């Protein structure tokens, strides 16, 4: 029995195959170009490495509503060629096996819950802060889907009056992604986020916005843990800053788990998504 995984990102797709113990036996990275080219390479990878079930975590937005005519599609992405693309249908045509279809951040949340930072818990939220901001959640062991999937990167944020940067989300003036993703840092300070000094005040502002997101997630979902990943979160000094401002903003209203165990970095790193895909596919086979 072999299990397959696709972590489909805006810059690259990672395909992997594991045995039943989740030991990876084949893995390949494919650049995200056109659907024809990228999906052609994905399909030939799984032709060479056949699997019995597959978990797919995709960049979005995607359609996860099982009864929808466009279930399995990537929908309103600005990414050329991928808008209204039938991702799951293309895979099903190539391989008639069971699939789990959800977002890249939901699979990462699932991986972290089962084998990463949130092991032993029943719920967690995973937020990635990179080129964009995305968030996924597992609640009571289940991926969180509603009429669609969460879009936590677009929660509205109280704009710091001292911050003159307008944000770069084309849809919202003051959303989290527009104010706090990597490109926001780059535009606000006119330099790459990774070149800002560790003690630059930029990180205090960044932590203010990320802490607000944690407060909103806390009071709406009551997750047992909030896990941060993505390029920007490589700045480890953000964690104490976020925790401190989170505590101030929440003002003691909700007794959360101990703060150092509540707002934490991703543990599986770049493997969180693939691990989640494999686990979900494995459960599909049971
Ligand atoms: P993606 O979101 O495209 O999958 P990343 O998570 O690496 O990829 O996010 C890229 C963004 O993160 C860029 O805006 C980049 O400036 C920022 N970034 C990457 N590494 C760091 C770092 N060490 N410190 C701060 N920002 C970083
Ligand atoms: Zn937005």
XYZ file of C-alpha atoms and ligand atoms in Angstrom:
314
model
C 0.000 0.000 0.000
C 1.373 3.395 -1.003
C 0.131 6.851 -0.057
C 0.466 10.019 -2.133
C 0.673 13.708 -1.274
C 0.632 16.937 -3.244
C 1.390 20.245 -1.613
C 0.451 22.675 -4.345
C 1.963 26.128 -3.846
C 2.087 29.254 -5.941
C 5.783 28.813 -6.682
C 6.235 25.053 -6.476
C 4.374 21.780 -6.161
C 5.825 19.126 -3.863
C 4.787 15.559 -4.668
C 5.584 12.697 -2.316
C 4.894 8.998 -1.892
C 5.158 7.115 1.378
C 4.675 3.606 2.671
C 2.078 2.775 5.328
C 4.419 3.932 8.099
C 4.542 7.351 6.371
C 8.187 6.892 5.444
C 8.723 8.877 2.260
C 9.984 6.704 -0.578
C 9.794 9.212 -3.453
C 9.603 12.981 -3.612
C 9.793 15.601 -6.323
C 9.526 19.385 -6.560
C 7.897 20.809 -9.651
C 7.846 24.537 -10.441
C 4.382 26.112 -10.722
C 4.155 27.320 -14.311
C 1.132 26.552 -16.492
C -1.413 23.909 -15.448
C -0.580 21.844 -18.548
C 3.128 21.780 -17.778
C 2.967 21.470 -13.993
C 0.127 18.950 -13.893
C 1.761 16.974 -16.683
C 4.848 16.581 -14.507
C 2.736 15.745 -11.431
C 0.865 13.029 -13.303
C 4.014 11.485 -14.729
C 5.529 11.437 -11.214
C 2.575 9.409 -9.904
C 2.602 7.168 -12.981
C 6.160 6.235 -12.042
C 5.226 6.039 -8.347
C 1.650 4.700 -8.122
C -0.375 5.255 -4.943
C -3.618 3.897 -3.440
C -4.929 7.167 -2.038
C -3.864 10.777 -2.148
C -4.069 13.909 -0.032
C -3.926 17.268 -1.807
C -3.354 20.602 -0.078
C -3.639 23.414 -2.590
C -3.064 27.144 -2.740
C -6.361 28.914 -3.094
C -8.937 30.003 -3.154
C -10.318 26.566 -3.956
C -13.789 25.017 -4.000
C -14.189 22.502 -1.150
C -18.006 22.320 -1.195
C -18.663 18.664 -2.042
C -21.996 19.357 -3.775
C -20.761 22.265 -5.839
C -20.447 21.993 -9.630
C -16.903 23.297 -9.322
C -15.827 21.134 -6.351
C -12.105 20.467 -6.665
C -11.389 23.618 -8.670
C -8.902 26.369 -7.956
C -11.196 29.402 -8.255
C -10.455 33.147 -8.085
C -6.656 33.053 -8.053
C -4.820 35.878 -9.804
C -2.268 33.252 -10.872
C -2.248 33.153 -14.667
C -3.807 30.009 -16.124
C -4.939 28.542 -12.798
C -8.177 30.481 -12.394
C -11.204 28.137 -12.551
C -8.908 25.172 -13.019
C -10.275 21.675 -12.322
C -7.347 20.382 -10.241
C -9.042 17.448 -8.525
C -10.897 16.433 -11.701
C -7.625 16.315 -13.607
C -6.125 14.026 -10.963
C -9.227 11.819 -10.854
C -9.116 11.399 -14.615
C -5.517 10.234 -14.361
C -5.885 8.059 -11.227
C -9.135 6.575 -9.996
C -8.322 6.459 -6.255
C -9.691 8.070 -3.066
C -8.655 11.710 -2.525
C -8.699 14.246 0.255
C -8.952 17.773 -1.122
C -8.355 20.861 1.010
C -6.157 23.953 1.381
C -2.377 24.033 1.817
C -2.808 25.559 5.266
C -5.443 23.042 6.398
C -3.097 20.140 5.610
C -0.281 21.892 7.482
C -2.584 22.348 10.493
C -3.449 18.650 10.298
C 0.205 17.597 10.089
C 1.090 19.751 13.084
C -1.846 18.393 15.095
C -0.986 14.752 14.500
C 2.808 14.789 14.404
C 4.043 18.309 15.137
C 3.671 21.086 17.698
C 0.050 20.258 18.579
C 0.473 16.501 19.032
C -2.000 15.144 21.548
C -4.402 18.076 21.162
C -7.755 18.056 19.381
C -7.554 21.480 17.779
C -5.113 24.011 16.418
C -4.836 26.871 13.976
C -1.953 27.125 11.522
C -1.045 30.528 10.051
C 1.597 31.033 7.405
C 3.125 34.494 6.990
C 5.000 34.595 3.699
C 4.203 36.044 0.280
C 0.621 35.980 1.486
C -1.011 35.071 4.775
C -3.162 31.973 4.996
C -4.699 30.140 7.888
C -6.174 26.697 8.388
C -7.711 24.978 11.372
C -8.423 21.550 12.715
C -11.252 21.456 15.244
C -12.102 18.251 17.113
C -9.743 16.427 14.795
C -11.630 17.615 11.673
C -10.466 20.030 8.987
C -12.447 23.237 9.271
C -14.581 23.782 6.168
C -17.828 25.749 6.060
C -19.564 26.953 2.907
C -15.966 27.156 1.735
C -12.651 27.225 3.542
C -11.366 29.815 5.996
C -9.520 32.832 4.569
C -7.869 33.928 7.779
C -5.352 36.105 5.946
C -8.139 38.542 5.145
C -9.431 39.192 8.633
C -9.795 42.912 9.198
C -7.213 44.563 11.395
C -7.156 47.729 13.468
C -4.616 49.858 11.591
C -1.933 51.406 13.838
C -2.467 55.197 13.355
C 1.324 55.691 13.222
C 1.590 53.278 10.288
C 1.151 55.274 7.087
C 1.416 52.226 4.816
C -1.939 51.635 3.129
C -1.688 47.881 2.673
C -1.529 45.979 -0.599
C -4.624 43.789 -0.635
C -6.642 44.707 -3.747
C -9.877 43.814 -1.906
C -9.500 45.301 1.596
C -7.830 48.402 2.967
C -6.947 46.979 6.352
C -6.681 43.210 6.218
C -3.979 41.084 7.810
C -2.351 39.969 4.564
C -2.326 43.499 3.148
C -0.644 44.908 6.256
C 1.568 42.077 7.473
C 2.620 39.650 4.714
C 6.228 39.724 3.467
C 5.463 42.117 0.572
C 3.835 44.585 3.027
C 7.075 44.734 5.013
C 9.014 45.179 1.804
C 6.813 48.024 0.549
C 6.530 49.771 3.906
C 10.276 49.792 4.590
C 11.551 49.698 0.979
C 13.713 46.654 1.655
C 13.353 42.900 1.904
C 11.940 41.730 5.232
C 14.941 39.473 5.794
C 17.291 42.503 5.725
C 15.572 44.297 8.647
C 17.582 44.096 11.894
C 16.237 41.841 14.621
C 15.581 44.829 16.897
C 14.015 47.018 14.207
C 10.698 48.601 15.368
C 9.203 47.027 12.242
C 8.868 43.793 14.195
C 6.865 45.448 16.971
C 4.339 46.706 14.413
C 4.310 43.305 12.694
C 3.696 41.648 16.059
C 0.860 44.072 16.804
C -0.990 42.960 13.655
C -0.261 39.264 14.142
C -1.318 39.504 17.802
C -4.657 40.992 16.720
C -5.159 37.988 14.470
C -4.411 35.694 17.422
C -6.942 37.537 19.578
C -9.640 37.196 16.930
C -8.860 33.509 16.408
C -8.873 32.944 20.156
C -12.270 34.511 20.728
C -13.901 32.938 17.675
C -12.450 29.402 17.555
C -10.901 28.814 20.970
C -8.163 26.640 19.472
C -5.804 24.830 21.820
C -2.777 26.184 19.956
C -1.899 28.796 17.316
C 1.045 27.758 15.150
C 2.978 30.146 12.902
C 5.020 29.185 9.842
C 6.201 30.857 6.620
C 9.246 32.921 5.692
C 8.515 35.985 7.826
C 8.174 33.845 10.967
C 11.804 32.809 10.654
C 12.277 36.017 12.652
C 12.161 34.259 16.010
C 12.091 37.561 17.925
C 8.497 37.954 16.695
C 7.226 35.272 19.056
C 7.853 37.061 22.388
C 6.588 40.302 20.805
C 3.371 38.674 19.591
C 2.781 36.950 22.940
C 3.283 40.198 24.843
C 0.930 42.239 22.649
C -1.588 39.402 22.508
C -1.761 39.406 26.313
C -2.253 43.200 26.351
C -4.881 43.175 23.620
C -6.868 40.280 25.073
C -6.604 41.963 28.490
C -7.101 38.777 30.461
C -10.654 38.234 29.274
C -10.111 34.619 28.183
C -7.839 32.320 30.193
C -5.822 30.783 27.346
C -3.346 27.930 27.683
C 0.100 29.065 28.942
C 1.194 31.650 26.400
C 4.544 30.036 25.513
C 2.673 26.834 24.627
C -0.158 28.662 22.915
C 1.472 30.871 20.262
C 4.278 28.764 18.857
C 6.422 28.157 15.751
C 5.738 25.333 13.330
C 7.550 22.158 14.371
C 7.521 20.129 11.158
C 8.857 23.104 9.176
C 8.591 22.623 5.432
C 7.238 19.085 5.938
C 4.053 20.090 7.743
C 1.945 20.165 4.566
C 3.173 16.923 3.031
C 2.851 15.155 6.382
C -0.752 16.339 6.698
C -1.571 15.192 3.142
C -0.158 11.732 3.824
C -2.012 11.385 7.136
C -5.314 12.423 5.556
C -4.860 10.020 2.657
C -3.947 7.217 5.057
C -7.162 7.797 6.988
C -9.084 7.713 3.744
C -7.793 4.170 3.180
C -8.819 2.938 6.633
P 5.816 31.546 0.029
O 4.881 32.311 0.875
O 5.964 32.136 -1.337
O 5.554 30.090 0.006
P 7.795 32.125 2.052
O 6.987 31.560 3.148
O 9.277 31.887 2.101
O 7.289 31.654 0.628
O 7.530 33.687 2.036
C 8.256 34.591 1.279
C 8.171 35.957 1.957
O 8.750 35.844 3.258
C 8.916 37.056 1.244
O 8.134 38.249 1.310
C 10.191 37.223 2.054
O 10.644 38.566 2.056
C 9.789 36.776 3.435
N 10.893 36.104 4.131
C 11.517 34.977 3.751
N 12.503 34.658 4.607
C 12.477 35.604 5.578
C 13.250 35.854 6.760
N 14.246 35.065 7.125
N 12.921 36.937 7.498
C 11.914 37.751 7.135
N 11.172 37.579 6.047
C 11.449 36.530 5.263
Zn -7.586 41.266 2.023
